[in-house]
PDB file of C-alpha atoms in Angstrom:
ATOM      1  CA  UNK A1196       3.211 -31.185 -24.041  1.00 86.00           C
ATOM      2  CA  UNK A1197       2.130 -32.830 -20.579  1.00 88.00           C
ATOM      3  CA  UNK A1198       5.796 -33.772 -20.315  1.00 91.00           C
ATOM      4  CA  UNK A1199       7.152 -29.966 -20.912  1.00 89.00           C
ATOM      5  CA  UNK A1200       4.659 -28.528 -18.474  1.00 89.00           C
ATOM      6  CA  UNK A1201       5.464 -31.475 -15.739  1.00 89.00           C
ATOM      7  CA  UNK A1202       9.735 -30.379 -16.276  1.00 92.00           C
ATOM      8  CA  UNK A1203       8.971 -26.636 -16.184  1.00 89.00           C
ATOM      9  CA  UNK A1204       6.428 -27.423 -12.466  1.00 86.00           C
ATOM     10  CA  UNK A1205       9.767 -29.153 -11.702  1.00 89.00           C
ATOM     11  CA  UNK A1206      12.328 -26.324 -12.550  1.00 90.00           C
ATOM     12  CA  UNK A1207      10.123 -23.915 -10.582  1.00 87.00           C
ATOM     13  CA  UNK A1208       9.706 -25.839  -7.325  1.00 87.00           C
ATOM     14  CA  UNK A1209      13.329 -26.257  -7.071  1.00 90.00           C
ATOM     15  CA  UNK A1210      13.861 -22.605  -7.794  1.00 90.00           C
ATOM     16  CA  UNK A1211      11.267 -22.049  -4.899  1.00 88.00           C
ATOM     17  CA  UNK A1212      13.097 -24.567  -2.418  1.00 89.00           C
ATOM     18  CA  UNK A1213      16.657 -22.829  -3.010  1.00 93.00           C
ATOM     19  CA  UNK A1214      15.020 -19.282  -2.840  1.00 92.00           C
ATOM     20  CA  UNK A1215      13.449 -19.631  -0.034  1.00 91.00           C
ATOM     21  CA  UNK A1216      16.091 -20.273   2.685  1.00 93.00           C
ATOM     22  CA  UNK A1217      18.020 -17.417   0.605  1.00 95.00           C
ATOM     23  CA  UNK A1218      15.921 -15.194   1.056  1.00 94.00           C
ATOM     24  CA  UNK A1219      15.323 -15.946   4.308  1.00 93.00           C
ATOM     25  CA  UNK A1220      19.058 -15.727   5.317  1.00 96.00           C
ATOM     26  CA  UNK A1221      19.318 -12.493   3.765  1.00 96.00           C
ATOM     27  CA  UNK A1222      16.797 -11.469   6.002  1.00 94.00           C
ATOM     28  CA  UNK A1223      18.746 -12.700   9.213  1.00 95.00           C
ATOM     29  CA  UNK A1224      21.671 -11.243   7.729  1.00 97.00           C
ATOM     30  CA  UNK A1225      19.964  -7.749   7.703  1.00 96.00           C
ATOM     31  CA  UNK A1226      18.454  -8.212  11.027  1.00 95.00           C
ATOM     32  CA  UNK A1227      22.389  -9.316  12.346  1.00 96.00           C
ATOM     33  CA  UNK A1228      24.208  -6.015  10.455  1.00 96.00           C
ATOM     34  CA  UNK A1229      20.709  -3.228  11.808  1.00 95.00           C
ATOM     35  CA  UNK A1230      21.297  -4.949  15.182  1.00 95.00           C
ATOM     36  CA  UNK A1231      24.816  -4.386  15.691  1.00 96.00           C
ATOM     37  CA  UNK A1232      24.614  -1.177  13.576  1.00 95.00           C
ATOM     38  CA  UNK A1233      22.296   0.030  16.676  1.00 94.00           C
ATOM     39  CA  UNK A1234      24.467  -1.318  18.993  1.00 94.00           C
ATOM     40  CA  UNK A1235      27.154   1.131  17.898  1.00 94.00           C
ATOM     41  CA  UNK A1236      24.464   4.099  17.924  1.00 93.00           C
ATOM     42  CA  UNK A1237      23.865   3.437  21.565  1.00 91.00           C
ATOM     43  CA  UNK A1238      27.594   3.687  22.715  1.00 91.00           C
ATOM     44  CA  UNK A1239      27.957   6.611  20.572  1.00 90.00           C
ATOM     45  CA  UNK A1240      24.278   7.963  21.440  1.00 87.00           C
ATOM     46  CA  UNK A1241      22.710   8.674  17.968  1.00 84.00           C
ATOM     47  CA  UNK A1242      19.673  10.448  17.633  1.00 81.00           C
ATOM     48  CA  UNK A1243      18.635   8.219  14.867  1.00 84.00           C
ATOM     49  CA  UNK A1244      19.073   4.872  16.409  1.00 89.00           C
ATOM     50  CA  UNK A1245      15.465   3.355  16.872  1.00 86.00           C
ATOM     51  CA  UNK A1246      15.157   4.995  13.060  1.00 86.00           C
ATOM     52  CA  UNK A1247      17.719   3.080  11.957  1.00 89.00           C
ATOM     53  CA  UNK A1248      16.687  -0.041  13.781  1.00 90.00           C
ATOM     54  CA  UNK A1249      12.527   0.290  12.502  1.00 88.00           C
ATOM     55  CA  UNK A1250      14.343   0.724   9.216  1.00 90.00           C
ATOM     56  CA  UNK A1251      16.051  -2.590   8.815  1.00 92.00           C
ATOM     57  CA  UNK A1252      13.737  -4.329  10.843  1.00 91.00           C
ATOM     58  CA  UNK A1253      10.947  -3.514   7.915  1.00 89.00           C
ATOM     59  CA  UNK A1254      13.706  -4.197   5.521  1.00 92.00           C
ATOM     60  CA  UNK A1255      14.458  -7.803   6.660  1.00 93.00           C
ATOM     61  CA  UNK A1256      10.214  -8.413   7.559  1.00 89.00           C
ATOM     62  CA  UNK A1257      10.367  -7.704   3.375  1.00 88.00           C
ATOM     63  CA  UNK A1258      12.915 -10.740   2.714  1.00 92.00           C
ATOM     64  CA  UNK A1259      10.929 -13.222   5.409  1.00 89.00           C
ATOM     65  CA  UNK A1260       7.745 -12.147   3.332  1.00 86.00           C
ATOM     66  CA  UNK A1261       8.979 -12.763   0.008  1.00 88.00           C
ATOM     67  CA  UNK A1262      10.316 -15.925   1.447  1.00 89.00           C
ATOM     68  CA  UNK A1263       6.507 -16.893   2.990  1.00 85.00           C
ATOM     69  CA  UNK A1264       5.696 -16.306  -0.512  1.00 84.00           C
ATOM     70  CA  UNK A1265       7.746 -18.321  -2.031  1.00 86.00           C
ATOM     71  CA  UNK A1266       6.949 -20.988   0.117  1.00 85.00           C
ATOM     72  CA  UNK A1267       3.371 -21.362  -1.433  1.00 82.00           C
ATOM     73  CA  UNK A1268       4.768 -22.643  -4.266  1.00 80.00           C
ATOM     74  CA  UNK A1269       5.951 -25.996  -2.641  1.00 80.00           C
ATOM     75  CA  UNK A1270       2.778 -25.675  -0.357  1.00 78.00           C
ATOM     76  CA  UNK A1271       1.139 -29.043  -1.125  1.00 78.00           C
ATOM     77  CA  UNK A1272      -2.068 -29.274   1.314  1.00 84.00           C
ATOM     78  CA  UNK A1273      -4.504 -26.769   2.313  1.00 87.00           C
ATOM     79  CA  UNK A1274      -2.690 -27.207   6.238  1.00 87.00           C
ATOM     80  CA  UNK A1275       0.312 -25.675   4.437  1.00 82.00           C
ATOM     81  CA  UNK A1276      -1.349 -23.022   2.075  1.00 83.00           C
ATOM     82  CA  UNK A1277      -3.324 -22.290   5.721  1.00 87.00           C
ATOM     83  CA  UNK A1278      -0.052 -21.668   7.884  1.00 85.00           C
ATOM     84  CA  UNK A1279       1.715 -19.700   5.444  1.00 82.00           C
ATOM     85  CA  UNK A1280      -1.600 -17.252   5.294  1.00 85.00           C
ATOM     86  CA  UNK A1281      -1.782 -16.838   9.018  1.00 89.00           C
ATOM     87  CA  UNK A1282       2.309 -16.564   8.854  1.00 85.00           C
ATOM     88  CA  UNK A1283       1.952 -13.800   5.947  1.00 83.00           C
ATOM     89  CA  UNK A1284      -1.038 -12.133   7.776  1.00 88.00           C
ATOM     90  CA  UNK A1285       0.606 -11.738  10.779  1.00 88.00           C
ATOM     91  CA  UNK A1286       4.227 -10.584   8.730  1.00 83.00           C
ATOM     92  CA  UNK A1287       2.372  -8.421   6.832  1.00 84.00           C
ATOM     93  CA  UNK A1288       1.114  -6.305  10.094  1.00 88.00           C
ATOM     94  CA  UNK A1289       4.060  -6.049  11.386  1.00 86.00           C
ATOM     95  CA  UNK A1290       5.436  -4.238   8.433  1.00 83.00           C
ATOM     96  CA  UNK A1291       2.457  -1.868   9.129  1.00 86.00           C
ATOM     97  CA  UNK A1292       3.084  -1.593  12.579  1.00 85.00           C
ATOM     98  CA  UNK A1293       6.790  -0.655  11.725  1.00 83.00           C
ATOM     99  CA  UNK A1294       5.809   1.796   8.683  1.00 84.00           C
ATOM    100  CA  UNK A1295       3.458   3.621  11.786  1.00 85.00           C
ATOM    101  CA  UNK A1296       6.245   3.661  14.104  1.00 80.00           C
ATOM    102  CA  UNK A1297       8.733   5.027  11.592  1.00 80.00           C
ATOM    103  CA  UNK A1298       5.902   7.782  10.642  1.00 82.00           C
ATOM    104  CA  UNK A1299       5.681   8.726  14.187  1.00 79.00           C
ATOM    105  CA  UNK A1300       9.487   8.909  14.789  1.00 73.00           C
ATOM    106  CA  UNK A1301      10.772  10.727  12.068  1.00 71.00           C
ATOM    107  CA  UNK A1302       9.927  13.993  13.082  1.00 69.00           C
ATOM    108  CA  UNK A1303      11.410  13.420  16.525  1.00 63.00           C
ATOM    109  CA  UNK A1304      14.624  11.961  14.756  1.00 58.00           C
ATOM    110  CA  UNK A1305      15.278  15.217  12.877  1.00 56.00           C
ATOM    111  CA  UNK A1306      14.215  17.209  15.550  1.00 54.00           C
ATOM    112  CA  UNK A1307      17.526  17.828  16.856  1.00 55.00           C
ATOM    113  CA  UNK A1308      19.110  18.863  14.035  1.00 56.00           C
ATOM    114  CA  UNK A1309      16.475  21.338  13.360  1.00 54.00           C
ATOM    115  CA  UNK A1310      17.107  22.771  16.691  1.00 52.00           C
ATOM    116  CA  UNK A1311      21.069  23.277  16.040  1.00 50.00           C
ATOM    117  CA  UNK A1312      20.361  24.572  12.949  1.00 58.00           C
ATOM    118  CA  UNK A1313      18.152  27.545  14.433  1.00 56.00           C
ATOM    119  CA  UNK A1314      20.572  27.832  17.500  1.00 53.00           C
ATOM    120  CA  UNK A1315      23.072  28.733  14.897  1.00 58.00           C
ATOM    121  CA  UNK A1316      21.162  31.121  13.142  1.00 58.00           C
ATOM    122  CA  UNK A1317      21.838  34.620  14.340  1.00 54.00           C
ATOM    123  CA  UNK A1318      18.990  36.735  15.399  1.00 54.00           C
ATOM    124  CA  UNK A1319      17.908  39.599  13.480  1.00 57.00           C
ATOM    125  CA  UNK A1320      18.258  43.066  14.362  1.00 54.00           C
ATOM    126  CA  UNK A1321      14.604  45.012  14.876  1.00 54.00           C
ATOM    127  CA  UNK A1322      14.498  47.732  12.337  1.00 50.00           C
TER     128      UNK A1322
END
């Protein structure tokens, strides 16, 4: 039985070590594609580029988290298990941060379009 549990604490640390740098380079990948995505929304001056951006920033912050928390698994010291807190802590309130930003922009995002769509609305006679 000691030998069964000792293979499967095997099997998951290397499913930890190999998931986290895959999750982590999903996360620069999503970074890479929202970066040059808002590049593009610049040049052709979308409303909804910092939207966009927050958007994909949070998404990629997700990956890096889930790859902090994978980490813990191969964590061997309390140094470790101490660093990846702090690293978590300070991941996790920059997701917040972001959620609060995107809360604030979103009306000013579709603000625009609200204002074409009443600037095509024909006003109605007085009866």
């Amino acid at each position: 039985m000691e030998q069964f549990i000792n293979t499967l604490e095997h099997v998951v640390e290397y499913i930890a070590r190999i998931g986290v740098p895959l999750t982590e380079i999903v996360g620069i990948a999503i970074v890479l594609s929202t970066v040059i995505r808002a590049i593009i929304g610049i040049t052709r001056r979308s409303p909804k580029v910092r939207l966009r951006l927050a958007y994909g920033i949070l998404l990629a912050l997700e990956f890096k988290l889930g790859g902090e928390v994978l980490r813990t698994v191969v964590a061997r010291d309390w140094n470790d298990l101490l660093v990846l807190g702090v690293t978590i802590l300070l991941r996790a309130a920059l997701t917040l941060l972001l959620y609060w930003e995107i809360k604030h922009e979103e009306p000013h995002a579709a603000m625009p379009e609200a204002i074409r769509k009443l600037s095509k609305e024909k006003p109605q006679a007085a009866s």
